[in-house]
mmCIF file of C-alpha atoms and ligand atoms in Angstrom:
data_model
loop_
_atom_site.group_PDB
_atom_site.id
_atom_site.type_symbol
_atom_site.label_atom_id
_atom_site.label_comp_id
_atom_site.label_asym_id
_atom_site.label_seq_id
_atom_site.Cartn_x
_atom_site.Cartn_y
_atom_site.Cartn_z
ATOM 1 C CA UNK A 1 -0.148 -0.057 -0.078
ATOM 2 C CA UNK A 2 1.023 3.582 -0.668
ATOM 3 C CA UNK A 3 2.846 5.257 2.115
ATOM 4 C CA UNK A 4 2.010 9.032 1.784
ATOM 5 C CA UNK A 5 -0.834 10.438 -0.159
ATOM 6 C CA UNK A 6 0.221 14.145 0.693
ATOM 7 C CA UNK A 7 3.789 15.129 -0.263
ATOM 8 C CA UNK A 8 4.840 18.589 1.632
ATOM 9 C CA UNK A 9 5.682 21.261 -0.122
ATOM 10 C CA UNK A 10 9.511 21.587 1.175
ATOM 11 C CA UNK A 11 8.967 25.564 1.143
ATOM 12 C CA UNK A 12 6.486 24.862 4.326
ATOM 13 C CA UNK A 13 5.043 26.849 6.512
ATOM 14 C CA UNK A 14 4.229 28.910 3.056
ATOM 15 C CA UNK A 15 2.747 31.996 4.916
ATOM 16 C CA UNK A 16 2.579 33.140 8.820
ATOM 17 C CA UNK A 17 2.273 35.671 10.679
ATOM 18 C CA UNK A 18 5.641 37.643 9.740
ATOM 19 C CA UNK A 19 4.396 37.392 6.311
ATOM 20 C CA UNK A 20 1.391 39.925 6.866
ATOM 21 C CA UNK A 21 1.643 43.766 7.023
ATOM 22 C CA UNK A 22 -0.410 44.533 9.928
ATOM 23 C CA UNK A 23 -0.461 43.122 13.122
ATOM 24 C CA UNK A 24 -2.013 39.671 13.697
ATOM 25 C CA UNK A 25 -0.912 36.353 15.770
ATOM 26 C CA UNK A 26 -2.221 33.579 13.557
ATOM 27 C CA UNK A 27 -2.144 32.462 9.633
ATOM 28 C CA UNK A 28 -4.227 29.639 9.226
ATOM 29 C CA UNK A 29 -7.403 28.250 7.739
ATOM 30 C CA UNK A 30 -7.218 28.905 4.237
ATOM 31 C CA UNK A 31 -9.486 28.824 1.031
ATOM 32 C CA UNK A 32 -7.666 28.794 -2.158
ATOM 33 C CA UNK A 33 -8.951 29.151 -5.381
ATOM 34 C CA UNK A 34 -7.777 30.212 -9.171
ATOM 35 C CA UNK A 35 -8.836 33.861 -10.355
ATOM 36 C CA UNK A 36 -7.234 35.424 -13.634
ATOM 37 C CA UNK A 37 -4.272 32.993 -13.391
ATOM 38 C CA UNK A 38 -3.274 33.373 -9.903
ATOM 39 C CA UNK A 39 -3.993 31.605 -6.818
ATOM 40 C CA UNK A 40 -5.807 33.362 -4.029
ATOM 41 C CA UNK A 41 -5.337 32.505 -0.945
ATOM 42 C CA UNK A 42 -8.009 34.302 1.914
ATOM 43 C CA UNK A 43 -6.352 33.434 5.264
ATOM 44 C CA UNK A 44 -7.800 33.452 9.042
ATOM 45 C CA UNK A 45 -5.770 35.337 11.139
ATOM 46 C CA UNK A 46 -6.223 35.715 14.714
ATOM 47 C CA UNK A 47 -5.982 39.156 16.457
ATOM 48 C CA UNK A 48 -4.525 39.879 19.779
ATOM 49 C CA UNK A 49 -8.160 40.031 20.710
ATOM 50 C CA UNK A 50 -8.456 35.820 20.213
ATOM 51 C CA UNK A 51 -10.767 37.047 17.489
ATOM 52 C CA UNK A 52 -10.880 36.028 14.260
ATOM 53 C CA UNK A 53 -10.453 38.126 10.529
ATOM 54 C CA UNK A 54 -9.764 37.190 6.941
ATOM 55 C CA UNK A 55 -6.785 38.302 5.236
ATOM 56 C CA UNK A 56 -5.932 37.605 1.266
ATOM 57 C CA UNK A 57 -2.832 36.795 -0.581
ATOM 58 C CA UNK A 58 -1.732 36.060 -3.685
ATOM 59 C CA UNK A 59 0.798 33.804 -5.612
ATOM 60 C CA UNK A 60 1.999 33.140 -8.826
ATOM 61 C CA UNK A 61 2.748 29.466 -9.027
ATOM 62 C CA UNK A 62 0.716 28.204 -5.727
ATOM 63 C CA UNK A 63 3.442 28.219 -3.235
ATOM 64 C CA UNK A 64 4.945 31.721 -3.058
ATOM 65 C CA UNK A 65 2.101 33.883 -1.428
ATOM 66 C CA UNK A 66 2.218 37.732 -1.053
ATOM 67 C CA UNK A 67 -0.509 38.924 1.561
ATOM 68 C CA UNK A 68 -2.101 42.252 0.334
ATOM 69 C CA UNK A 69 -2.065 45.195 2.871
ATOM 70 C CA UNK A 70 -5.218 45.113 4.141
ATOM 71 C CA UNK A 71 -7.473 42.304 5.432
ATOM 72 C CA UNK A 72 -10.281 40.761 3.205
ATOM 73 C CA UNK A 73 -13.619 40.472 5.185
ATOM 74 C CA UNK A 74 -13.385 41.745 8.541
ATOM 75 C CA UNK A 75 -16.291 41.335 11.791
ATOM 76 C CA UNK A 76 -19.130 43.622 9.678
ATOM 77 C CA UNK A 77 -20.081 46.983 11.912
ATOM 78 C CA UNK A 78 -23.334 46.762 10.753
ATOM 79 C CA UNK A 79 -27.059 45.640 12.298
ATOM 80 C CA UNK A 80 -27.607 42.273 12.142
ATOM 81 C CA UNK A 81 -24.130 41.040 10.592
ATOM 82 C CA UNK A 82 -22.665 42.885 13.138
ATOM 83 C CA UNK A 83 -24.638 41.045 15.735
ATOM 84 C CA UNK A 84 -23.985 37.206 14.494
ATOM 85 C CA UNK A 85 -20.138 38.275 13.431
ATOM 86 C CA UNK A 86 -19.066 40.358 17.186
ATOM 87 C CA UNK A 87 -16.360 37.264 17.602
ATOM 88 C CA UNK A 88 -14.836 37.151 14.914
ATOM 89 C CA UNK A 89 -14.771 35.748 11.318
ATOM 90 C CA UNK A 90 -13.004 31.723 10.499
ATOM 91 C CA UNK A 91 -12.413 29.457 8.125
ATOM 92 C CA UNK A 92 -12.825 30.261 4.244
ATOM 93 C CA UNK A 93 -13.921 28.027 1.561
ATOM 94 C CA UNK A 94 -13.797 29.504 -1.592
ATOM 95 C CA UNK A 95 -16.530 28.105 -4.226
ATOM 96 C CA UNK A 96 -16.091 29.453 -8.045
ATOM 97 C CA UNK A 97 -20.074 29.235 -9.196
ATOM 98 C CA UNK A 98 -21.363 30.495 -12.130
ATOM 99 C CA UNK A 99 -18.850 33.412 -12.957
ATOM 100 C CA UNK A 100 -18.234 34.571 -9.760
ATOM 101 C CA UNK A 101 -16.618 33.591 -6.240
ATOM 102 C CA UNK A 102 -19.120 32.529 -3.393
ATOM 103 C CA UNK A 103 -17.612 32.425 0.340
ATOM 104 C CA UNK A 104 -18.177 30.315 3.305
ATOM 105 C CA UNK A 105 -17.176 31.259 6.657
ATOM 106 C CA UNK A 106 -18.141 30.594 10.400
ATOM 107 C CA UNK A 107 -19.292 33.313 11.806
ATOM 108 C CA UNK A 108 -18.569 33.461 15.264
ATOM 109 C CA UNK A 109 -20.965 35.451 18.649
ATOM 110 C CA UNK A 110 -21.632 35.092 21.969
ATOM 111 C CA UNK A 111 -24.857 33.298 20.020
ATOM 112 C CA UNK A 112 -22.885 30.573 18.339
ATOM 113 C CA UNK A 113 -20.864 29.715 15.026
ATOM 114 C CA UNK A 114 -22.936 30.048 12.210
ATOM 115 C CA UNK A 115 -21.962 30.294 8.427
ATOM 116 C CA UNK A 116 -22.110 32.924 6.351
ATOM 117 C CA UNK A 117 -22.238 32.904 2.529
ATOM 118 C CA UNK A 118 -20.526 36.197 0.920
ATOM 119 C CA UNK A 119 -19.985 36.428 -2.943
ATOM 120 C CA UNK A 120 -16.753 38.389 -4.671
ATOM 121 C CA UNK A 121 -16.532 38.754 -8.456
ATOM 122 C CA UNK A 122 -13.289 40.258 -8.227
ATOM 123 C CA UNK A 123 -11.296 39.847 -5.145
ATOM 124 C CA UNK A 124 -11.160 43.563 -4.056
ATOM 125 C CA UNK A 125 -14.778 44.081 -2.904
ATOM 126 C CA UNK A 126 -16.578 41.525 -1.382
ATOM 127 C CA UNK A 127 -20.443 41.634 -0.466
ATOM 128 C CA UNK A 128 -22.393 39.726 2.337
ATOM 129 C CA UNK A 129 -24.751 37.573 0.605
ATOM 130 C CA UNK A 130 -27.112 35.953 3.825
ATOM 131 C CA UNK A 131 -26.476 33.741 6.950
ATOM 132 C CA UNK A 132 -27.245 30.524 5.639
ATOM 133 C CA UNK A 133 -27.204 28.087 8.738
ATOM 134 C CA UNK A 134 -28.321 29.125 12.100
ATOM 135 C CA UNK A 135 -26.190 28.435 15.518
ATOM 136 C CA UNK A 136 -24.114 25.660 15.868
ATOM 137 C CA UNK A 137 -23.288 24.790 12.766
ATOM 138 C CA UNK A 138 -19.395 25.396 10.914
ATOM 139 C CA UNK A 139 -17.265 23.641 8.070
ATOM 140 C CA UNK A 140 -19.599 24.523 5.304
ATOM 141 C CA UNK A 141 -18.159 24.027 1.148
ATOM 142 C CA UNK A 142 -20.564 24.240 -1.709
ATOM 143 C CA UNK A 143 -20.537 21.615 -4.193
ATOM 144 C CA UNK A 144 -19.033 24.284 -7.663
ATOM 145 C CA UNK A 145 -21.962 23.435 -9.548
ATOM 146 C CA UNK A 146 -26.001 22.843 -9.762
ATOM 147 C CA UNK A 147 -25.968 19.326 -9.172
ATOM 148 C CA UNK A 148 -30.218 18.139 -10.542
ATOM 149 C CA UNK A 149 -30.987 21.859 -10.897
ATOM 150 C CA UNK A 150 -30.157 22.513 -7.343
ATOM 151 C CA UNK A 151 -27.457 23.907 -5.446
ATOM 152 C CA UNK A 152 -25.917 21.551 -3.231
ATOM 153 C CA UNK A 153 -23.539 21.683 -0.044
ATOM 154 C CA UNK A 154 -21.810 19.340 3.055
ATOM 155 C CA UNK A 155 -21.857 20.939 6.130
ATOM 156 C CA UNK A 156 -21.777 19.864 9.979
ATOM 157 C CA UNK A 157 -24.272 20.628 12.615
ATOM 158 C CA UNK A 158 -22.950 20.286 16.004
ATOM 159 C CA UNK A 159 -26.116 18.518 18.181
ATOM 160 C CA UNK A 160 -25.937 17.357 21.393
ATOM 161 C CA UNK A 161 -25.631 13.820 20.447
ATOM 162 C CA UNK A 162 -22.360 13.442 18.756
ATOM 163 C CA UNK A 163 -20.433 11.727 16.659
ATOM 164 C CA UNK A 164 -20.713 15.342 14.809
ATOM 165 C CA UNK A 165 -21.104 13.925 11.107
ATOM 166 C CA UNK A 166 -21.439 15.292 7.499
ATOM 167 C CA UNK A 167 -24.358 16.172 6.186
ATOM 168 C CA UNK A 168 -26.091 17.262 2.869
ATOM 169 C CA UNK A 169 -28.151 19.752 2.017
ATOM 170 C CA UNK A 170 -29.639 21.435 -1.163
ATOM 171 C CA UNK A 171 -31.069 25.683 -2.099
ATOM 172 C CA UNK A 172 -32.990 26.189 -5.381
ATOM 173 C CA UNK A 173 -31.002 29.781 -4.852
ATOM 174 C CA UNK A 174 -27.699 29.470 -2.350
ATOM 175 C CA UNK A 175 -29.968 31.557 0.249
ATOM 176 C CA UNK A 176 -32.602 29.037 1.338
ATOM 177 C CA UNK A 177 -31.176 25.481 2.186
ATOM 178 C CA UNK A 178 -32.969 22.050 3.441
ATOM 179 C CA UNK A 179 -33.597 18.428 2.374
ATOM 180 C CA UNK A 180 -30.797 18.139 4.879
ATOM 181 C CA UNK A 181 -29.754 14.186 5.956
ATOM 182 C CA UNK A 182 -26.475 12.633 7.015
ATOM 183 C CA UNK A 183 -24.395 11.579 4.528
ATOM 184 C CA UNK A 184 -20.915 10.768 6.857
ATOM 185 C CA UNK A 185 -19.926 9.219 10.025
ATOM 186 C CA UNK A 186 -16.822 9.058 11.983
ATOM 187 C CA UNK A 187 -16.032 5.555 12.624
ATOM 188 C CA UNK A 188 -15.644 4.133 16.205
ATOM 189 C CA UNK A 189 -12.076 3.914 17.168
ATOM 190 C CA UNK A 190 -11.030 5.292 14.593
ATOM 191 C CA UNK A 191 -9.182 8.345 13.754
ATOM 192 C CA UNK A 192 -12.234 10.322 12.819
ATOM 193 C CA UNK A 193 -14.252 8.407 15.742
ATOM 194 C CA UNK A 194 -14.856 11.847 17.550
ATOM 195 C CA UNK A 195 -16.431 14.127 14.485
ATOM 196 C CA UNK A 196 -15.796 15.113 10.910
ATOM 197 C CA UNK A 197 -16.508 18.034 9.044
ATOM 198 C CA UNK A 198 -15.619 19.180 5.498
ATOM 199 C CA UNK A 199 -12.650 20.593 4.300
ATOM 200 C CA UNK A 200 -12.277 21.273 1.112
ATOM 201 C CA UNK A 201 -14.670 22.114 -1.741
ATOM 202 C CA UNK A 202 -15.293 18.931 -3.620
ATOM 203 C CA UNK A 203 -13.361 18.571 -6.844
ATOM 204 C CA UNK A 204 -14.643 17.396 -9.948
ATOM 205 C CA UNK A 205 -13.160 13.838 -11.037
ATOM 206 C CA UNK A 206 -14.403 11.015 -13.258
ATOM 207 C CA UNK A 207 -15.562 8.774 -10.358
ATOM 208 C CA UNK A 208 -17.174 11.241 -8.247
ATOM 209 C CA UNK A 209 -16.907 14.382 -6.240
ATOM 210 C CA UNK A 210 -13.540 14.581 -4.590
ATOM 211 C CA UNK A 211 -13.875 15.169 -0.714
ATOM 212 C CA UNK A 212 -11.217 16.453 1.129
ATOM 213 C CA UNK A 213 -12.977 16.231 5.213
ATOM 214 C CA UNK A 214 -10.776 16.182 8.417
ATOM 215 C CA UNK A 215 -11.592 13.554 11.722
ATOM 216 C CA UNK A 216 -10.605 14.415 14.840
ATOM 217 C CA UNK A 217 -9.582 11.867 17.676
ATOM 218 C CA UNK A 218 -9.494 12.490 21.085
ATOM 219 C CA UNK A 219 -6.467 11.540 22.957
ATOM 220 C CA UNK A 220 -4.951 12.048 26.795
ATOM 221 C CA UNK A 221 -3.228 15.010 25.474
ATOM 222 C CA UNK A 222 -6.033 16.821 23.669
ATOM 223 C CA UNK A 223 -7.592 16.148 20.572
ATOM 224 C CA UNK A 224 -5.792 15.163 17.142
ATOM 225 C CA UNK A 225 -6.868 16.968 13.182
ATOM 226 C CA UNK A 226 -6.176 14.898 10.263
ATOM 227 C CA UNK A 227 -7.348 14.848 6.834
ATOM 228 C CA UNK A 228 -9.022 11.796 5.150
ATOM 229 C CA UNK A 229 -10.547 11.823 1.832
ATOM 230 C CA UNK A 230 -14.235 10.313 0.369
ATOM 231 C CA UNK A 231 -15.301 9.772 -2.403
ATOM 232 C CA UNK A 232 -19.388 10.964 -3.765
ATOM 233 C CA UNK A 233 -21.463 10.025 -6.512
ATOM 234 C CA UNK A 234 -21.750 12.525 -9.246
ATOM 235 C CA UNK A 235 -25.049 13.175 -10.078
ATOM 236 C CA UNK A 236 -26.145 12.362 -6.251
ATOM 237 C CA UNK A 237 -23.598 13.593 -4.238
ATOM 238 C CA UNK A 238 -25.850 12.051 -0.815
ATOM 239 C CA UNK A 239 -23.941 8.736 -2.173
ATOM 240 C CA UNK A 240 -21.200 8.459 -0.752
ATOM 241 C CA UNK A 241 -19.187 5.856 -2.582
ATOM 242 C CA UNK A 242 -16.133 5.261 -0.145
ATOM 243 C CA UNK A 243 -14.158 6.892 2.427
ATOM 244 C CA UNK A 244 -10.250 5.799 2.675
ATOM 245 C CA UNK A 245 -9.746 3.912 5.612
ATOM 246 C CA UNK A 246 -6.767 5.438 6.470
ATOM 247 C CA UNK A 247 -5.991 9.410 6.756
ATOM 248 C CA UNK A 248 -4.303 10.763 3.739
ATOM 249 C CA UNK A 249 -2.402 13.476 6.102
ATOM 250 C CA UNK A 250 -1.579 13.980 10.055
ATOM 251 C CA UNK A 251 0.628 16.778 12.138
ATOM 252 C CA UNK A 252 4.250 15.579 11.863
ATOM 253 C CA UNK A 253 6.021 18.607 10.787
ATOM 254 C CA UNK A 254 7.100 20.894 14.139
ATOM 255 C CA UNK A 255 4.571 23.809 12.921
ATOM 256 C CA UNK A 256 1.737 20.844 12.730
ATOM 257 C CA UNK A 257 2.744 19.300 16.317
ATOM 258 C CA UNK A 258 3.107 22.028 18.143
ATOM 259 C CA UNK A 259 1.292 26.095 17.746
ATOM 260 C CA UNK A 260 -2.281 27.807 18.989
ATOM 261 C CA UNK A 261 -3.831 24.359 19.364
ATOM 262 C CA UNK A 262 -0.954 21.852 18.868
ATOM 263 C CA UNK A 263 -1.570 18.737 16.328
ATOM 264 C CA UNK A 264 -4.194 20.183 13.769
ATOM 265 C CA UNK A 265 -3.500 19.690 9.923
ATOM 266 C CA UNK A 266 -7.211 21.588 9.149
ATOM 267 C CA UNK A 267 -7.760 22.167 5.613
ATOM 268 C CA UNK A 268 -10.378 24.784 3.548
ATOM 269 C CA UNK A 269 -8.973 23.947 0.498
ATOM 270 C CA UNK A 270 -7.235 22.510 -2.771
ATOM 271 C CA UNK A 271 -7.038 23.810 -5.870
ATOM 272 C CA UNK A 272 -7.223 20.680 -9.275
ATOM 273 C CA UNK A 273 -4.717 21.082 -11.780
ATOM 274 C CA UNK A 274 -5.075 20.512 -15.119
ATOM 275 C CA UNK A 275 -1.971 17.266 -14.797
ATOM 276 C CA UNK A 276 -4.102 15.658 -13.028
ATOM 277 C CA UNK A 277 -2.371 16.664 -9.320
ATOM 278 C CA UNK A 278 -4.069 18.489 -6.711
ATOM 279 C CA UNK A 279 -1.827 21.282 -4.647
ATOM 280 C CA UNK A 280 -3.518 20.909 -1.076
ATOM 281 C CA UNK A 281 -3.725 23.828 1.506
ATOM 282 C CA UNK A 282 -3.713 23.222 5.308
ATOM 283 C CA UNK A 283 -3.343 25.482 8.805
ATOM 284 C CA UNK A 284 -0.413 23.849 10.326
ATOM 285 C CA UNK A 285 -1.560 23.907 14.982
ATOM 286 C CA UNK A 286 -3.575 26.840 13.774
ATOM 287 C CA UNK A 287 -0.581 29.118 13.221
ATOM 288 C CA UNK A 288 0.716 28.846 10.093
ATOM 289 C CA UNK A 289 -0.187 27.629 6.755
ATOM 290 C CA UNK A 290 1.091 24.515 4.516
ATOM 291 C CA UNK A 291 1.301 23.463 1.164
ATOM 292 C CA UNK A 292 1.881 20.167 -0.163
ATOM 293 C CA UNK A 293 0.708 17.562 -3.400
ATOM 294 C CA UNK A 294 -1.231 15.080 -4.388
ATOM 295 C CA UNK A 295 -2.447 12.842 -7.173
ATOM 296 C CA UNK A 296 -5.987 12.985 -7.503
ATOM 297 C CA UNK A 297 -6.213 9.543 -9.256
ATOM 298 C CA UNK A 298 -4.695 8.434 -5.511
ATOM 299 C CA UNK A 299 -6.776 9.534 -4.144
ATOM 300 C CA UNK A 300 -10.579 8.243 -5.551
ATOM 301 C CA UNK A 301 -8.553 4.937 -5.597
ATOM 302 C CA UNK A 302 -7.686 4.767 -1.442
ATOM 303 C CA UNK A 303 -12.165 5.704 -1.644
ATOM 304 C CA UNK A 304 -12.835 3.243 -3.819
ATOM 305 C CA UNK A 305 -10.544 0.246 -2.620
ATOM 306 C CA UNK A 306 -9.107 0.290 0.487
ATOM 307 C CA UNK A 307 -12.229 2.077 2.279
ATOM 308 C CA UNK A 308 -14.665 2.003 5.549
ATOM 309 C CA UNK A 309 -18.748 2.340 5.046
ATOM 310 C CA UNK A 310 -19.474 6.134 4.716
ATOM 311 C CA UNK A 311 -22.300 4.961 7.557
HETATM 312 C C1 BMA B 1 -12.118 23.872 14.740
HETATM 313 C C2 BMA B 1 -12.295 25.093 14.116
HETATM 314 C C3 BMA B 1 -10.892 25.531 13.191
HETATM 315 C C4 BMA B 1 -9.363 24.632 13.981
HETATM 316 C C5 BMA B 1 -9.683 23.185 15.018
HETATM 317 C C6 BMA B 1 -8.484 23.228 15.635
HETATM 318 O O1 BMA B 1 -12.852 23.544 15.811
HETATM 319 O O2 BMA B 1 -12.624 26.077 15.217
HETATM 320 O O3 BMA B 1 -11.287 26.725 13.029
HETATM 321 O O4 BMA B 1 -8.609 24.748 12.998
HETATM 322 O O5 BMA B 1 -10.921 23.636 15.781
HETATM 323 O O6 BMA B 1 -8.356 24.516 16.790
#
């Protein structure tokens, strides 16, 4: 069996707080996409207040990023948005869809964590569209195309009953979502036994939608966040064709093992290249941004051959 599925970029970490022209404590959990032939990264940063904002960086090659002088999204000061973003905006994912880029992000407030939807067409200005969940939701990735006439997303509600699982929901307009159901659960006494959540925006392959998700294992020394792969049926993503039995990435480098939160690799984005490779991006220990590459076909194979059932 193949030993490593992700090859770490030798220049990791690719972005840290020292690369940001304004005062931040961390650079992590970034969504990444291609726009106008360049790579755009929307990264989360903790401020010294402990609250988060979202910055923006650009790159020609997907590895060397330069942060812009100003943040891209900060908690809104206006009306309803202000009330629900008071404690920060976090963990952006970027979905290219119908000539625009939709950004899902966690909005944190005294009422809990919920998910907001924002939209940009130029990565210079950004408009809020709507909050698309109530409280206690995180990790929403919207599929990059309509499926059977509806928009679709993977999400992760957080209820009193664990383990916390990945659900699917649908929408006619990106604003109102429903028809929700569980599609994938953590596996007992497994690397993702405690909770799972969608990570990168799903990638279309011939054999299905490839989803890179995170799984959490509780240890006596805290929680360990790792990444795994699952494959969803193309025309019915509620059907999971297979879940890779083993993780594809775990905290190993020093800046993944030790940081703001130890032992975390957490993805919000990946870019599929035309040559069949994947550029995968992850936050290391909630402190820095890292990158690596994988072969898309190998991840698909893992889901189909060395797999466990989704439920
Ligand atoms: C999750 C989220 C992520 C974070 C992870 C590890 O619950 O808050 O943003 O990377 O915990 O701290």
